[in-house]
Amino acid sequence: MPGSFRTVAERAEASFEVSGSEFIGYVAPVETVDAAEAVIEEVEADHPEATHVVPAYRVPAGTASAGQPGSVMLREWASDDGEPSGSAGDPALNVLVQQEIRNVVAAVVRYYGGTNLGVGGLARAYSRGVKEAVAAAGIVEDVPHERFEATVEYDDSGTVRGILESESVEFDASYEEAVEFVVRVPVAEASDLRERLRDATSGRVSIDDS
């Protein structure tokens, strides 16, 4: 598949103990920096008593579109979150790099168990947290996607929904005063899908990028 890449199939976690310290690794597929940071904040909120929460992610720095399906730069970021420099964040990120996984965020939680592990021990533990979470999630091949919102009156909503279902694209529908479909579609197919929706509704659909 042109422009395809490896990512995790779903959100997953894995936990283990090393010399009394508990480690919990989390991974999730994400498409933006904002989404990655939201996952990290969620993990931090779920573990307010944790000694450390070490994050790492590899995600596009911008949004893929038909005009730039493969030109979006990849942002790689990690933090030691108070662990000794180079002992946590970099080992966590290196797992994602070595396995050539992108559009993914990882976070490894540590509850200190009273025994110092040293830089080498910490590096092994944090990389293990990511490796085991990735193994639990599974790896899939994906392609760049983009999102757009399609808004129509109720009379056209069945037509739009039918097209989206026939194309097997992901979407969420919200039925308020009008009907709004938030669509996630492969970049290579997005332009044709927009045009099909416009044609089927004689231009009555309002389409906005989100």
Coordinates of N, CA and C in Angstrom, one line a residue:
M1 N 0.8 -1.2 0.0 CA 0.0 0.0 0.0 C 0.9 1.2 0.0
P2 N 0.7 2.1 -1.0 CA 1.5 3.3 -1.0 C 1.3 4.2 0.2
G3 N 2.3 4.7 0.9 CA 2.1 5.6 2.0 C 1.7 4.8 3.3
S4 N 1.7 3.5 3.2 CA 1.3 2.8 4.4 C 2.3 2.8 5.5
F5 N 1.9 2.5 6.7 CA 2.8 2.5 7.9 C 2.3 1.5 8.9
R6 N 3.2 1.2 9.9 CA 2.9 0.3 11.0 C 2.4 1.1 12.2
T7 N 1.4 0.6 12.8 CA 0.9 1.2 14.1 C 0.3 0.2 14.9
V8 N -0.1 0.5 16.1 CA -0.8 -0.5 17.0 C -2.2 -0.6 16.6
A9 N -2.8 -1.8 16.8 CA -4.1 -2.1 16.4 C -5.2 -1.5 17.3
E10 N -4.8 -1.3 18.6 CA -5.8 -0.8 19.5 C -5.1 -0.4 20.8
R11 N -5.9 0.2 21.7 CA -5.3 0.5 23.0 C -5.1 -0.7 23.8
A12 N -4.0 -0.8 24.6 CA -3.7 -1.9 25.4 C -2.7 -1.6 26.5
E13 N -2.6 -2.5 27.4 CA -1.7 -2.2 28.6 C -1.0 -3.6 29.0
A14 N 0.0 -3.4 29.7 CA 0.7 -4.6 30.3 C 1.4 -4.2 31.6
S15 N 1.4 -5.1 32.6 CA 2.0 -4.7 33.9 C 3.0 -5.8 34.4
F16 N 3.9 -5.4 35.2 CA 4.9 -6.4 35.7 C 5.6 -5.7 36.9
E17 N 6.4 -6.5 37.7 CA 7.1 -5.9 38.8 C 8.6 -6.2 38.6
V18 N 9.4 -5.2 39.0 CA 10.9 -5.3 39.0 C 11.4 -4.9 40.4
S19 N 11.9 -5.8 41.2 CA 12.5 -5.4 42.5 C 11.5 -4.6 43.3
G20 N 10.3 -5.0 43.3 CA 9.3 -4.3 44.1 C 8.6 -3.1 43.5
S21 N 9.1 -2.6 42.4 CA 8.5 -1.5 41.7 C 7.5 -2.1 40.7
E22 N 6.3 -1.5 40.7 CA 5.3 -1.9 39.7 C 5.3 -1.0 38.5
F23 N 5.4 -1.6 37.3 CA 5.4 -0.9 36.0 C 4.1 -1.3 35.3
I24 N 3.4 -0.3 34.7 CA 2.3 -0.5 33.8 C 2.5 0.3 32.5
G25 N 2.6 -0.4 31.4 CA 2.8 0.2 30.1 C 1.5 0.3 29.4
Y26 N 1.3 1.5 28.8 CA 0.1 1.7 28.0 C 0.5 2.1 26.5
V27 N -0.2 1.7 25.5 CA -0.1 2.2 24.2 C -1.5 2.5 23.6
A28 N -1.5 3.4 22.6 CA -2.8 3.7 21.9 C -2.5 4.2 20.5
P29 N -3.3 3.9 19.5 CA -3.1 4.5 18.2 C -3.7 6.0 18.3
V30 N -3.0 6.9 17.7 CA -3.4 8.3 17.7 C -2.9 8.9 16.4
E31 N -3.6 10.0 16.0 CA -3.2 10.6 14.7 C -2.7 12.0 14.8
T32 N -2.7 12.6 16.0 CA -2.3 14.0 16.1 C -1.5 14.1 17.5
V33 N -0.7 15.2 17.6 CA 0.0 15.5 18.8 C -1.1 15.8 19.9
D34 N -2.1 16.5 19.6 CA -3.2 16.8 20.7 C -3.8 15.5 21.2
A35 N -4.0 14.5 20.3 CA -4.6 13.2 20.7 C -3.6 12.5 21.6
A36 N -2.3 12.5 21.2 CA -1.3 11.8 22.0 C -1.2 12.4 23.4
E37 N -1.2 13.7 23.5 CA -1.1 14.4 24.8 C -2.4 14.2 25.6
A38 N -3.5 14.0 25.0 CA -4.7 13.7 25.7 C -4.7 12.3 26.4
V39 N -4.1 11.4 25.7 CA -3.9 10.0 26.2 C -3.0 10.1 27.4
I40 N -1.9 10.8 27.3 CA -0.9 10.9 28.4 C -1.6 11.5 29.6
E41 N -2.4 12.6 29.4 CA -3.1 13.2 30.5 C -4.1 12.3 31.2
E42 N -4.7 11.4 30.4 CA -5.7 10.5 30.9 C -5.0 9.4 31.8
V43 N -3.8 9.0 31.3 CA -3.0 8.0 32.1 C -2.6 8.6 33.4
E44 N -2.1 9.9 33.4 CA -1.7 10.6 34.6 C -2.9 10.8 35.6
A45 N -4.0 11.1 35.0 CA -5.2 11.2 35.9 C -5.6 9.9 36.5
D46 N -5.4 8.8 35.8 CA -5.8 7.5 36.3 C -4.8 7.0 37.4
H47 N -3.6 7.6 37.4 CA -2.6 7.2 38.4 C -2.0 8.4 39.2
P48 N -2.8 9.0 39.9 CA -2.4 10.2 40.6 C -1.3 10.0 41.7
E49 N -1.2 8.7 42.2 CA -0.2 8.4 43.2 C 1.0 7.8 42.6
A50 N 1.1 7.7 41.3 CA 2.3 7.1 40.7 C 3.6 7.9 40.9
T51 N 4.7 7.2 41.1 CA 6.0 7.9 41.3 C 6.4 8.6 40.0
H52 N 6.2 8.0 38.8 CA 6.6 8.5 37.5 C 5.6 8.0 36.5
V53 N 5.3 8.9 35.5 CA 4.6 8.5 34.3 C 5.4 9.0 33.1
V54 N 6.0 8.0 32.5 CA 7.0 8.3 31.4 C 6.3 8.2 30.0
P55 N 6.2 9.3 29.3 CA 5.5 9.3 28.0 C 6.4 9.3 26.8
A56 N 5.9 8.8 25.7 CA 6.7 8.8 24.4 C 5.7 8.7 23.3
Y57 N 5.9 9.4 22.2 CA 5.0 9.2 21.1 C 5.7 9.5 19.7
R58 N 5.2 9.0 18.7 CA 5.6 9.2 17.3 C 4.4 9.5 16.5
V59 N 4.1 10.8 16.2 CA 2.8 11.1 15.5 C 3.1 12.2 14.5
P60 N 2.3 12.4 13.5 CA 2.5 13.5 12.5 C 2.4 14.8 13.2
A61 N 3.3 15.7 12.8 CA 3.2 17.1 13.4 C 2.1 17.9 12.8
G62 N 1.5 17.5 11.7 CA 0.4 18.2 11.1 C -0.6 17.2 10.7
T63 N -1.5 17.6 9.8 CA -2.6 16.7 9.4 C -2.4 16.3 7.9
A64 N -2.5 15.0 7.6 CA -2.5 14.6 6.2 C -3.7 15.0 5.5
S65 N -3.5 15.3 4.2 CA -4.6 15.7 3.3 C -4.3 15.3 1.9
A66 N -5.3 15.4 1.0 CA -5.0 15.0 -0.4 C -3.9 15.8 -1.0
G67 N -3.7 17.0 -0.5 CA -2.6 17.9 -1.0 C -1.2 17.5 -0.5
Q68 N -1.2 16.8 0.6 CA 0.1 16.4 1.2 C 0.0 15.1 1.9
P69 N -0.3 14.0 1.2 CA -0.6 12.7 1.8 C 0.6 12.1 2.5
G70 N 1.8 12.4 2.0 CA 3.0 11.8 2.6 C 4.0 12.7 3.1
S71 N 3.7 14.0 3.1 CA 4.7 15.0 3.4 C 4.7 15.6 4.8
V72 N 3.8 15.1 5.6 CA 3.7 15.6 7.0 C 4.8 15.0 7.8
M73 N 5.6 15.9 8.5 CA 6.7 15.5 9.3 C 6.2 14.7 10.5
L74 N 7.1 13.8 10.9 CA 6.8 13.0 12.1 C 7.4 13.6 13.3
R75 N 6.7 13.8 14.4 CA 7.2 14.3 15.6 C 7.5 13.2 16.6
E76 N 8.7 13.1 17.1 CA 9.1 12.1 18.1 C 9.4 12.9 19.4
W77 N 8.8 12.4 20.5 CA 9.0 13.1 21.8 C 8.9 12.1 22.9
A78 N 9.7 12.4 23.9 CA 9.6 11.6 25.2 C 10.1 12.4 26.3
S79 N 9.8 11.9 27.5 CA 10.2 12.6 28.8 C 10.6 11.6 29.8
D80 N 11.6 11.9 30.6 CA 12.0 11.0 31.7 C 11.1 11.2 32.9
D81 N 10.4 12.3 33.0 CA 9.5 12.6 34.1 C 10.1 12.3 35.5
G82 N 11.3 12.9 35.6 CA 12.0 12.9 36.9 C 12.9 11.7 37.1
E83 N 12.9 10.7 36.3 CA 13.9 9.6 36.4 C 15.2 10.2 35.9
P84 N 16.4 9.5 36.2 CA 17.7 9.9 35.7 C 17.7 10.1 34.2
S85 N 18.4 11.2 33.8 CA 18.4 11.5 32.3 C 18.8 10.3 31.5
G86 N 18.0 10.1 30.4 CA 18.2 9.0 29.5 C 17.8 7.6 29.9
S87 N 17.3 7.5 31.1 CA 17.0 6.2 31.7 C 15.5 5.7 31.4
A88 N 14.7 6.6 30.9 CA 13.3 6.2 30.8 C 12.6 6.6 29.5
G89 N 12.6 7.9 29.2 CA 11.9 8.4 28.0 C 12.5 7.9 26.7
D90 N 13.8 8.0 26.6 CA 14.5 7.5 25.4 C 14.4 6.0 25.2
P91 N 14.5 5.2 26.2 CA 14.3 3.8 26.0 C 12.9 3.5 25.6
A92 N 11.9 4.2 26.1 CA 10.5 4.0 25.7 C 10.3 4.3 24.3
L93 N 10.8 5.5 23.9 CA 10.7 5.9 22.5 C 11.4 5.0 21.5
N94 N 12.6 4.5 21.9 CA 13.4 3.7 21.1 C 12.6 2.4 20.7
V95 N 11.8 1.9 21.5 CA 11.0 0.7 21.2 C 10.1 1.0 20.0
L96 N 9.5 2.2 20.0 CA 8.6 2.6 18.9 C 9.4 2.8 17.6
V97 N 10.6 3.4 17.7 CA 11.5 3.6 16.6 C 12.0 2.3 16.0
Q98 N 12.5 1.4 16.9 CA 13.1 0.1 16.4 C 12.0 -0.8 15.8
Q99 N 10.8 -0.7 16.3 CA 9.7 -1.5 15.7 C 9.0 -0.8 14.5
E100 N 9.5 0.4 14.2 CA 9.0 1.2 13.1 C 7.5 1.4 13.2
I101 N 7.1 1.8 14.4 CA 5.7 2.0 14.7 C 5.5 3.6 14.8
R102 N 4.4 4.1 14.1 CA 4.1 5.5 14.2 C 2.6 5.7 14.5
N103 N 2.2 6.9 14.6 CA 0.8 7.2 14.9 C 0.5 6.5 16.2
V104 N 1.3 6.6 17.2 CA 1.2 5.8 18.4 C 1.7 6.7 19.6
V105 N 1.1 6.5 20.7 CA 1.5 7.1 22.0 C 1.7 6.0 23.0
A106 N 2.8 6.1 23.8 CA 3.0 5.2 24.9 C 3.2 5.9 26.2
A107 N 2.8 5.3 27.3 CA 3.1 5.9 28.7 C 3.3 4.7 29.6
V108 N 4.4 4.8 30.4 CA 4.8 3.8 31.3 C 4.7 4.3 32.7
V109 N 3.8 3.8 33.5 CA 3.6 4.2 34.9 C 4.6 3.4 35.8
R110 N 5.2 4.1 36.8 CA 6.0 3.4 37.8 C 5.5 3.7 39.2
Y111 N 5.3 2.7 40.0 CA 5.1 2.9 41.4 C 6.4 2.3 42.1
Y112 N 7.1 3.2 42.7 CA 8.4 2.9 43.3 C 8.2 1.9 44.4
G113 N 9.1 0.8 44.4 CA 9.0 -0.2 45.4 C 10.1 -0.3 46.4
G114 N 10.9 0.8 46.5 CA 11.9 0.9 47.6 C 13.3 0.5 47.2
T115 N 13.5 0.0 46.0 CA 14.8 -0.5 45.5 C 15.2 0.3 44.3
N116 N 16.4 1.0 44.3 CA 16.9 1.7 43.2 C 17.3 0.7 42.1
L117 N 16.9 1.0 40.9 CA 17.2 0.0 39.8 C 18.4 0.4 39.0
G118 N 18.9 1.7 39.2 CA 20.1 2.1 38.3 C 19.6 2.5 36.9
V119 N 20.4 3.2 36.2 CA 20.1 3.6 34.9 C 19.8 2.5 34.0
G120 N 20.6 1.4 34.0 CA 20.4 0.3 33.1 C 19.2 -0.5 33.5
G121 N 18.9 -0.7 34.8 CA 17.7 -1.4 35.2 C 16.4 -0.6 34.8
L122 N 16.5 0.7 34.9 CA 15.3 1.6 34.6 C 15.1 1.5 33.0
A123 N 16.2 1.6 32.3 CA 16.1 1.5 30.8 C 15.4 0.2 30.4
R124 N 15.8 -0.9 31.0 CA 15.2 -2.2 30.6 C 13.8 -2.2 31.0
A125 N 13.4 -1.7 32.2 CA 12.0 -1.7 32.7 C 11.1 -0.9 31.8
Y126 N 11.6 0.4 31.5 CA 10.7 1.2 30.7 C 10.5 0.7 29.2
S127 N 11.6 0.2 28.7 CA 11.5 -0.3 27.3 C 10.6 -1.6 27.4
R128 N 10.7 -2.4 28.4 CA 9.8 -3.6 28.5 C 8.4 -3.2 28.6
G129 N 8.1 -2.1 29.4 CA 6.7 -1.6 29.5 C 6.1 -1.3 28.2
V130 N 6.9 -0.7 27.3 CA 6.3 -0.4 26.0 C 6.2 -1.6 25.1
K131 N 7.3 -2.4 25.1 CA 7.3 -3.7 24.3 C 6.1 -4.6 24.6
E132 N 5.8 -4.7 25.9 CA 4.8 -5.7 26.3 C 3.4 -5.1 26.0
A133 N 3.2 -3.8 26.1 CA 2.0 -3.1 25.7 C 1.7 -3.2 24.2
V134 N 2.8 -3.0 23.4 CA 2.7 -3.1 22.0 C 2.3 -4.5 21.6
A135 N 2.9 -5.5 22.2 CA 2.6 -6.9 22.0 C 1.2 -7.2 22.3
A136 N 0.7 -6.6 23.4 CA -0.7 -6.8 23.8 C -1.7 -6.2 22.8
A137 N -1.3 -5.1 22.2 CA -2.1 -4.3 21.3 C -2.1 -5.0 19.9
G138 N -1.0 -5.5 19.5 CA -0.9 -6.0 18.1 C -0.5 -4.9 17.2
I139 N 0.2 -5.2 16.1 CA 0.6 -4.2 15.1 C -0.2 -4.5 13.8
V140 N -0.6 -3.4 13.2 CA -1.3 -3.5 11.9 C -0.7 -2.5 10.9
E141 N -1.0 -2.7 9.6 CA -0.6 -1.8 8.6 C -1.8 -0.8 8.3
D142 N -1.4 0.5 8.3 CA -2.5 1.5 8.1 C -2.0 2.5 7.0
V143 N -2.9 3.4 6.6 CA -2.6 4.4 5.6 C -3.0 5.8 6.2
P144 N -2.4 6.9 5.8 CA -2.8 8.2 6.3 C -4.3 8.4 6.1
H145 N -5.0 8.9 7.1 CA -6.4 9.3 7.1 C -6.6 10.8 7.3
E146 N -7.7 11.3 6.9 CA -8.1 12.6 7.2 C -9.5 12.6 7.7
R147 N -9.9 13.7 8.3 CA -11.3 13.8 8.8 C -12.0 15.0 8.2
F148 N -13.3 14.9 8.0 CA -14.1 16.0 7.6 C -15.5 15.9 8.2
E149 N -16.2 17.0 8.3 CA -17.6 17.0 8.8 C -18.6 17.3 7.6
A150 N -19.6 16.4 7.5 CA -20.6 16.6 6.5 C -21.9 16.8 7.2
T151 N -22.5 18.0 6.9 CA -23.8 18.4 7.6 C -24.9 18.5 6.6
V152 N -26.0 17.9 6.9 CA -27.2 17.9 6.0 C -28.5 18.0 6.8
E153 N -29.5 18.4 6.1 CA -30.9 18.3 6.7 C -31.3 16.9 6.8
Y154 N -32.3 16.6 7.6 CA -32.8 15.2 7.8 C -33.2 14.5 6.5
D155 N -33.7 15.3 5.5 CA -34.2 14.7 4.3 C -33.0 14.0 3.5
D156 N -31.8 14.6 3.7 CA -30.7 14.0 3.0 C -29.8 13.1 3.8
S157 N -30.2 12.9 5.1 CA -29.3 12.2 6.0 C -29.2 10.7 5.7
G158 N -30.3 10.1 5.2 CA -30.3 8.7 4.8 C -29.4 8.5 3.6
T159 N -29.4 9.4 2.7 CA -28.6 9.3 1.5 C -27.1 9.3 1.9
V160 N -26.8 10.3 2.7 CA -25.4 10.4 3.1 C -24.9 9.2 4.0
R161 N -25.7 8.8 4.9 CA -25.4 7.6 5.7 C -25.2 6.4 4.8
G162 N -26.1 6.2 3.9 CA -26.0 5.0 3.0 C -24.7 5.0 2.2
I163 N -24.3 6.2 1.7 CA -23.0 6.3 1.0 C -21.8 5.9 1.9
L164 N -21.8 6.5 3.1 CA -20.7 6.3 4.0 C -20.6 4.8 4.4
E165 N -21.8 4.2 4.6 CA -21.8 2.7 4.9 C -21.4 1.9 3.8
S166 N -21.7 2.3 2.6 CA -21.4 1.5 1.4 C -19.9 1.6 1.1
E167 N -19.3 2.7 1.5 CA -17.8 2.9 1.3 C -17.0 2.3 2.5
S168 N -17.7 1.8 3.5 CA -17.1 1.2 4.7 C -16.1 2.1 5.4
V169 N -16.4 3.5 5.4 CA -15.5 4.4 6.1 C -16.0 4.6 7.6
E170 N -15.2 5.0 8.4 CA -15.6 5.3 9.8 C -16.3 6.6 9.9
F171 N -17.3 6.6 10.7 CA -18.0 7.9 10.9 C -18.8 7.9 12.2
D172 N -19.1 9.1 12.7 CA -20.0 9.2 13.9 C -21.1 10.2 13.4
A173 N -22.3 9.9 13.8 CA -23.4 10.8 13.4 C -24.1 11.4 14.6
S174 N -24.4 12.7 14.4 CA -25.1 13.4 15.5 C -26.3 14.0 14.9
Y175 N -27.5 13.7 15.5 CA -28.8 14.1 15.0 C -29.3 15.3 15.9
E176 N -29.1 16.5 15.5 CA -29.6 17.7 16.2 C -30.6 18.4 15.3
E177 N -30.4 19.7 15.2 CA -31.3 20.5 14.3 C -31.0 20.0 12.9
A178 N -29.8 19.8 12.6 CA -29.4 19.1 11.4 C -28.6 17.9 11.7
V179 N -28.2 17.1 10.7 CA -27.5 15.9 11.0 C -26.0 16.1 10.6
E180 N -25.1 15.8 11.5 CA -23.7 16.0 11.3 C -23.0 14.6 11.3
F181 N -22.2 14.4 10.2 CA -21.4 13.2 10.2 C -20.0 13.6 10.2
V182 N -19.2 13.0 11.2 CA -17.8 13.2 11.3 C -17.2 12.0 10.7
V183 N -16.5 12.2 9.6 CA -16.0 11.1 8.8 C -14.5 11.0 8.8
R184 N -14.0 9.7 9.0 CA -12.6 9.4 8.9 C -12.4 8.6 7.7
V185 N -11.5 9.0 6.8 CA -11.4 8.3 5.5 C -9.9 8.4 5.0
P186 N -9.5 7.3 4.3 CA -8.1 7.4 3.8 C -7.9 8.6 2.9
V187 N -6.8 9.2 3.0 CA -6.5 10.5 2.3 C -6.7 10.2 0.8
A188 N -6.3 9.1 0.3 CA -6.4 8.9 -1.2 C -7.8 8.8 -1.7
E189 N -8.8 8.5 -0.8 CA -10.2 8.4 -1.2 C -11.1 9.6 -0.8
A190 N -10.5 10.5 -0.1 CA -11.3 11.6 0.5 C -11.9 12.5 -0.5
S191 N -11.2 12.9 -1.5 CA -11.7 13.8 -2.5 C -12.9 13.2 -3.3
D192 N -12.7 12.0 -3.7 CA -13.8 11.3 -4.4 C -15.1 11.2 -3.5
L193 N -14.9 10.9 -2.2 CA -16.0 10.7 -1.3 C -16.7 12.0 -1.1
R194 N -16.0 13.1 -1.0 CA -16.6 14.4 -0.9 C -17.5 14.7 -2.1
E195 N -16.9 14.5 -3.3 CA -17.6 14.7 -4.5 C -18.9 13.9 -4.6
R196 N -18.8 12.7 -4.2 CA -20.0 11.8 -4.3 C -21.1 12.3 -3.4
L197 N -20.7 12.7 -2.2 CA -21.7 13.3 -1.3 C -22.4 14.5 -1.8
R198 N -21.6 15.4 -2.4 CA -22.1 16.6 -3.1 C -23.1 16.2 -4.2
D199 N -22.7 15.3 -5.0 CA -23.5 14.9 -6.2 C -24.8 14.3 -5.7
A200 N -24.7 13.4 -4.7 CA -25.9 12.7 -4.2 C -27.0 13.6 -3.6
T201 N -26.5 14.8 -3.0 CA -27.4 15.7 -2.4 C -27.6 17.0 -3.2
S202 N -27.2 16.9 -4.4 CA -27.3 18.1 -5.3 C -26.7 19.3 -4.7
G203 N -25.6 19.1 -4.0 CA -24.8 20.2 -3.4 C -25.4 20.7 -2.1
R204 N -26.4 20.1 -1.5 CA -27.0 20.5 -0.3 C -26.1 20.2 1.0
V205 N -25.2 19.3 0.8 CA -24.4 18.9 2.0 C -23.3 20.0 2.2
S206 N -23.1 20.3 3.5 CA -22.0 21.3 3.9 C -20.9 20.5 4.4
I207 N -19.7 20.6 3.8 CA -18.5 19.9 4.1 C -17.4 20.8 4.7
D208 N -17.0 20.5 5.9 CA -15.9 21.3 6.5 C -14.8 20.3 7.0
D209 N -13.6 20.7 6.8 CA -12.5 19.9 7.3 C -12.5 20.1 8.9
S210 N -12.2 19.0 9.6 CA -12.1 19.1 11.1 C -10.8 18.8 11.6

